Tab-separated table of N, CA and C in Angstrom:
chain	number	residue	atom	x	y	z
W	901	UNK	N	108.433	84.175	104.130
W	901	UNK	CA	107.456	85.187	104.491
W	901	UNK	C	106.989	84.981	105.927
W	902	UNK	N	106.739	83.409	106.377
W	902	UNK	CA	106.235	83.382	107.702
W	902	UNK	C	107.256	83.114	108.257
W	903	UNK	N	107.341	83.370	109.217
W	903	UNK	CA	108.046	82.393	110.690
W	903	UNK	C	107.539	80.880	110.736
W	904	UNK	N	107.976	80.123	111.292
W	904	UNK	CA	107.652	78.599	112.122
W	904	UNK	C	107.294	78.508	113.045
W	905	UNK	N	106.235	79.971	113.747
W	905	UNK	CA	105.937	80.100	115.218
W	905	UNK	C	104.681	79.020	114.969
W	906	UNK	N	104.619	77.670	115.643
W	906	UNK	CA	103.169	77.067	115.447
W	906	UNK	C	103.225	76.839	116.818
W	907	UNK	N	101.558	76.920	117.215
W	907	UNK	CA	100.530	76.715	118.666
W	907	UNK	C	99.472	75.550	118.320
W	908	UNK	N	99.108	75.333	119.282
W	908	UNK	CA	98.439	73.991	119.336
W	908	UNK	C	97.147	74.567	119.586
W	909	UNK	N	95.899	74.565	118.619
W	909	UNK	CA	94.718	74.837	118.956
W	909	UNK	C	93.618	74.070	118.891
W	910	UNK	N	92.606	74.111	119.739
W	910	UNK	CA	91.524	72.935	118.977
W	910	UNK	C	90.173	73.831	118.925
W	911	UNK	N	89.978	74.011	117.677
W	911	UNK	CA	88.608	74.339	117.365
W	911	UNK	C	87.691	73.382	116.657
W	912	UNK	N	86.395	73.940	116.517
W	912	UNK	CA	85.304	72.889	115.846
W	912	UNK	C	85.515	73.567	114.681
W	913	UNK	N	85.818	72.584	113.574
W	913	UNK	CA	85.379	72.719	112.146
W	913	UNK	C	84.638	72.285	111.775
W	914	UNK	N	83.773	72.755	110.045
W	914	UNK	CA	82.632	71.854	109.614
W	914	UNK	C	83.042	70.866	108.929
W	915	UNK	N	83.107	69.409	109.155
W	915	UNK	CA	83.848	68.492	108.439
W	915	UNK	C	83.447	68.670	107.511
W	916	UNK	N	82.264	68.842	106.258
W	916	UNK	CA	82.104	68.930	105.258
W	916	UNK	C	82.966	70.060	104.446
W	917	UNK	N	83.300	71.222	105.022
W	917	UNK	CA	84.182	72.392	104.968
W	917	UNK	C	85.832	71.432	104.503
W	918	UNK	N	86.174	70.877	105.759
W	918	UNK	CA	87.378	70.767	105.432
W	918	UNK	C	87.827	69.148	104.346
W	919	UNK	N	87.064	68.405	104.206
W	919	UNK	CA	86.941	67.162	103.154
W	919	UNK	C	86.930	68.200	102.356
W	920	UNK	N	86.088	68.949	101.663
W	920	UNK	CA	85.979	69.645	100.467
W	920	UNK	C	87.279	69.806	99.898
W	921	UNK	N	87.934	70.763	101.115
W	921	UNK	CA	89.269	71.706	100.958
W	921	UNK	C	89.812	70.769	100.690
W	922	UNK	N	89.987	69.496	101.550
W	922	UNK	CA	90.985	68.274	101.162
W	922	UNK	C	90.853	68.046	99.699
W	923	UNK	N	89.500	67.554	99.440
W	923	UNK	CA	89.220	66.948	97.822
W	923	UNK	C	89.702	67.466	97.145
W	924	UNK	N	89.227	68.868	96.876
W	924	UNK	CA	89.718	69.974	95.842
W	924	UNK	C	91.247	70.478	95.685
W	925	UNK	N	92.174	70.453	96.764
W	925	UNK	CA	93.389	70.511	96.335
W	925	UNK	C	94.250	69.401	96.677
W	926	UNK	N	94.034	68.256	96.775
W	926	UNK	CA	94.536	67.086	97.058
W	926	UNK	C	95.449	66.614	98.462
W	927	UNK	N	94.378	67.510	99.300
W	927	UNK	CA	95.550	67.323	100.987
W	927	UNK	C	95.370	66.763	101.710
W	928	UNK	N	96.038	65.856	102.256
W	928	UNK	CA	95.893	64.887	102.876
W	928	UNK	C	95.559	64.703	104.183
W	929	UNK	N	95.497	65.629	105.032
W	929	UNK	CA	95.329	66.020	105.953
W	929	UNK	C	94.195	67.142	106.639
W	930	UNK	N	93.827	67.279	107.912
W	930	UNK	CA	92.925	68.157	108.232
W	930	UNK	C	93.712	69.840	108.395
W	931	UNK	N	94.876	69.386	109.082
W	931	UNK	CA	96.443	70.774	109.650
W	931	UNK	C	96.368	71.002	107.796
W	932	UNK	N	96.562	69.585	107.087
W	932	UNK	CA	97.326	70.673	105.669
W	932	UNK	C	96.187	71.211	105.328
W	933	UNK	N	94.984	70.703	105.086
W	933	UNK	CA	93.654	71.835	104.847
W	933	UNK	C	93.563	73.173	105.741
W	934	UNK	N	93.561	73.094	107.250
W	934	UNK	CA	93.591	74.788	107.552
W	934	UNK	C	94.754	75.244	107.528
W	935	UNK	N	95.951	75.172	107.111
W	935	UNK	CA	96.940	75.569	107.237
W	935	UNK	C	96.967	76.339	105.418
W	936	UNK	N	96.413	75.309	104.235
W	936	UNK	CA	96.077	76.011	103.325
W	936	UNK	C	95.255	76.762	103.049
W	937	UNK	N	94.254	76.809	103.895
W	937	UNK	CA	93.109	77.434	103.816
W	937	UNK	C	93.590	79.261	104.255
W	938	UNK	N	94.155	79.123	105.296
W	938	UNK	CA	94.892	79.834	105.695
W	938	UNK	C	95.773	80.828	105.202
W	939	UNK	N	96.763	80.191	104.381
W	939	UNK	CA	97.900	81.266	103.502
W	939	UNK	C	96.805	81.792	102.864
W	940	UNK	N	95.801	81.023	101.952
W	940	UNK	CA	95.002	81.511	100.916
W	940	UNK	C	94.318	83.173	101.075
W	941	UNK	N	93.784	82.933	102.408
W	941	UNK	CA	93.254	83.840	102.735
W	941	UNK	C	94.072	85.004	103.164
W	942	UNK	N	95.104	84.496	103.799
W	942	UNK	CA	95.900	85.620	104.134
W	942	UNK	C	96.603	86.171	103.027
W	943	UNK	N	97.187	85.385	101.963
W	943	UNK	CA	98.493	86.037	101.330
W	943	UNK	C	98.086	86.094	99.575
W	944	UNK	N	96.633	85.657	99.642
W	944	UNK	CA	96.536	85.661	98.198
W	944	UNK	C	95.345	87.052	97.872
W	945	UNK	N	95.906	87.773	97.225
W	945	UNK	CA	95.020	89.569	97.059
W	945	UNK	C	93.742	89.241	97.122
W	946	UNK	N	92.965	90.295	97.098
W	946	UNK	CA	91.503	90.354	96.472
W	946	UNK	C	90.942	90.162	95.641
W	947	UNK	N	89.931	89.397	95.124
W	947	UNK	CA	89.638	89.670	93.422
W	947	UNK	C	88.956	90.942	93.824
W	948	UNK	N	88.386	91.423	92.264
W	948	UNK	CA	87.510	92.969	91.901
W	948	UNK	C	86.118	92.169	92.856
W	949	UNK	N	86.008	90.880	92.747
W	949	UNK	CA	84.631	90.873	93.118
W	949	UNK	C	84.329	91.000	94.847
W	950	UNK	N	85.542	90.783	95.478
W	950	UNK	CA	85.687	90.931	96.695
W	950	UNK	C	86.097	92.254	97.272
W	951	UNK	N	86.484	92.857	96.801
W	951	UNK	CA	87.291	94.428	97.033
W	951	UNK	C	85.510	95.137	96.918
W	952	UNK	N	84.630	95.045	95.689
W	952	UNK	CA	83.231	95.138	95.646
W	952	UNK	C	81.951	94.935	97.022
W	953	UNK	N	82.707	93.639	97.153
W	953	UNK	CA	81.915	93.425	98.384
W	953	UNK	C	82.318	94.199	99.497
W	954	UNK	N	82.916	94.606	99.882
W	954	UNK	CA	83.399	95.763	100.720
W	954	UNK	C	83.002	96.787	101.103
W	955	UNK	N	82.830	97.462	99.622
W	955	UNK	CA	82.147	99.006	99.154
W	955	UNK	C	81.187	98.856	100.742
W	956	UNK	N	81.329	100.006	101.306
W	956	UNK	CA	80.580	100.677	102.233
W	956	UNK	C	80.658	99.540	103.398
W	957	UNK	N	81.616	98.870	103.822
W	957	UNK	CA	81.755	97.970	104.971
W	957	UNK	C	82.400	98.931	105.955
W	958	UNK	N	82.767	100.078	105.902
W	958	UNK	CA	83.501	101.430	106.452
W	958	UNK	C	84.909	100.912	107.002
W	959	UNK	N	85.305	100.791	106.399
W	959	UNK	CA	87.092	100.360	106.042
W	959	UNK	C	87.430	101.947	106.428
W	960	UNK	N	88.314	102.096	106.548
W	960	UNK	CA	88.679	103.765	107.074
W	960	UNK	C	90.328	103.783	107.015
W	961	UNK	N	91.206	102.938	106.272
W	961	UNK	CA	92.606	103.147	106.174
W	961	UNK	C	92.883	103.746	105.333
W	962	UNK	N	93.839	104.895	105.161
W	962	UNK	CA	94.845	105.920	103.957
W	962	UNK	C	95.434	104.583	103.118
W	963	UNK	N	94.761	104.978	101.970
W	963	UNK	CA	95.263	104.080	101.298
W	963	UNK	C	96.224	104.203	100.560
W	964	UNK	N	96.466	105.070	100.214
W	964	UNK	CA	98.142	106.388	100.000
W	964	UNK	C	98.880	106.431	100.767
W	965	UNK	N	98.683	105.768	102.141
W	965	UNK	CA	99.289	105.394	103.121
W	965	UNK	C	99.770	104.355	103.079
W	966	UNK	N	99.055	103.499	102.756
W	966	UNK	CA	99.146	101.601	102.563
W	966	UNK	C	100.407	101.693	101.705
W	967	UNK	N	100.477	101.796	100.485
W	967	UNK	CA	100.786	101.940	99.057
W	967	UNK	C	102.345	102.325	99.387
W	968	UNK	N	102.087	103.951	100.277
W	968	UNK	CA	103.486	104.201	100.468
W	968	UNK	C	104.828	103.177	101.024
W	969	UNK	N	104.071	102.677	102.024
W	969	UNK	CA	104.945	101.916	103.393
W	969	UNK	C	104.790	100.726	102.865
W	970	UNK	N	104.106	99.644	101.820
W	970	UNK	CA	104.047	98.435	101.427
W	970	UNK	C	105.298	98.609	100.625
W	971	UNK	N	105.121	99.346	99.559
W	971	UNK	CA	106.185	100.171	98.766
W	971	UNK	C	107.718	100.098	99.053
W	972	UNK	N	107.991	100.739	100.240
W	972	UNK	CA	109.445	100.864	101.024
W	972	UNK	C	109.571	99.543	101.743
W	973	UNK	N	108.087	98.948	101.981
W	973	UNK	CA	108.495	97.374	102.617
W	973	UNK	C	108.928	96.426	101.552
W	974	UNK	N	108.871	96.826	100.397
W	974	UNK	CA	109.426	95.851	98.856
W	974	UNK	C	110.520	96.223	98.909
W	975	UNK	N	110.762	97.487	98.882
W	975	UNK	CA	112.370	97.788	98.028
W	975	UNK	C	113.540	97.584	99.365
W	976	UNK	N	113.280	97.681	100.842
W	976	UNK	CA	113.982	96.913	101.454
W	976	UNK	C	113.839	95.737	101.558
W	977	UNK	N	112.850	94.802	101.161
W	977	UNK	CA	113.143	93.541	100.917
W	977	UNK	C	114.078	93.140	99.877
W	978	UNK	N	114.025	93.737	98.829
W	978	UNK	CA	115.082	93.880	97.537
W	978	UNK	C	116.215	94.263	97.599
W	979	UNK	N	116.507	95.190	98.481
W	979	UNK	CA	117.555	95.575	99.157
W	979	UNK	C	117.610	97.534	97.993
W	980	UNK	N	116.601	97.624	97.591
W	980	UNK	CA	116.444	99.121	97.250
W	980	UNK	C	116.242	99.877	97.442
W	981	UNK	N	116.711	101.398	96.958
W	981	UNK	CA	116.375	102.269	97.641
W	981	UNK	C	117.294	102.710	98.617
């Protein structure tokens, strides 16, 4: 799904933030904590309770739009169609 494009960045994290992340999924590292932290957010859906939190954040995308072109982005991944 991703590329291997990696950059070298240095930001401030809250160490208590990223020990947590470590504790809770067993990573050994600070890179494997934002790097998991990361897919999570990016590649794992919405729950109902988050899609909720939204309501009236004025999001403004065709979502019949989304649906369509995500759609044709599956079935040429599948090679369908």
């Amino acid at each position: 799904m991703y590329g291997r494009c990696v950059s070298r960045t240095n930001i401030d994290i809250d160490d208590d933030l990223i020990a947590g992340v470590m504790r809770r999924y067993g990573l050994a590292t600070k890179k494997d904590a934002v790097d998991f932290a990361l897919r999570q957010v990016s590649v794992v859906p919405m729950t109902a309770r988050e899609m909720h939190a939204m309501r009236g954040s004025g999001w403004g995308a065709d979502l019949e739009d989304l649906r369509t072109r995500e759609g044709a982005e599956v079935s040429a991944q599948w090679g369908e169609g």
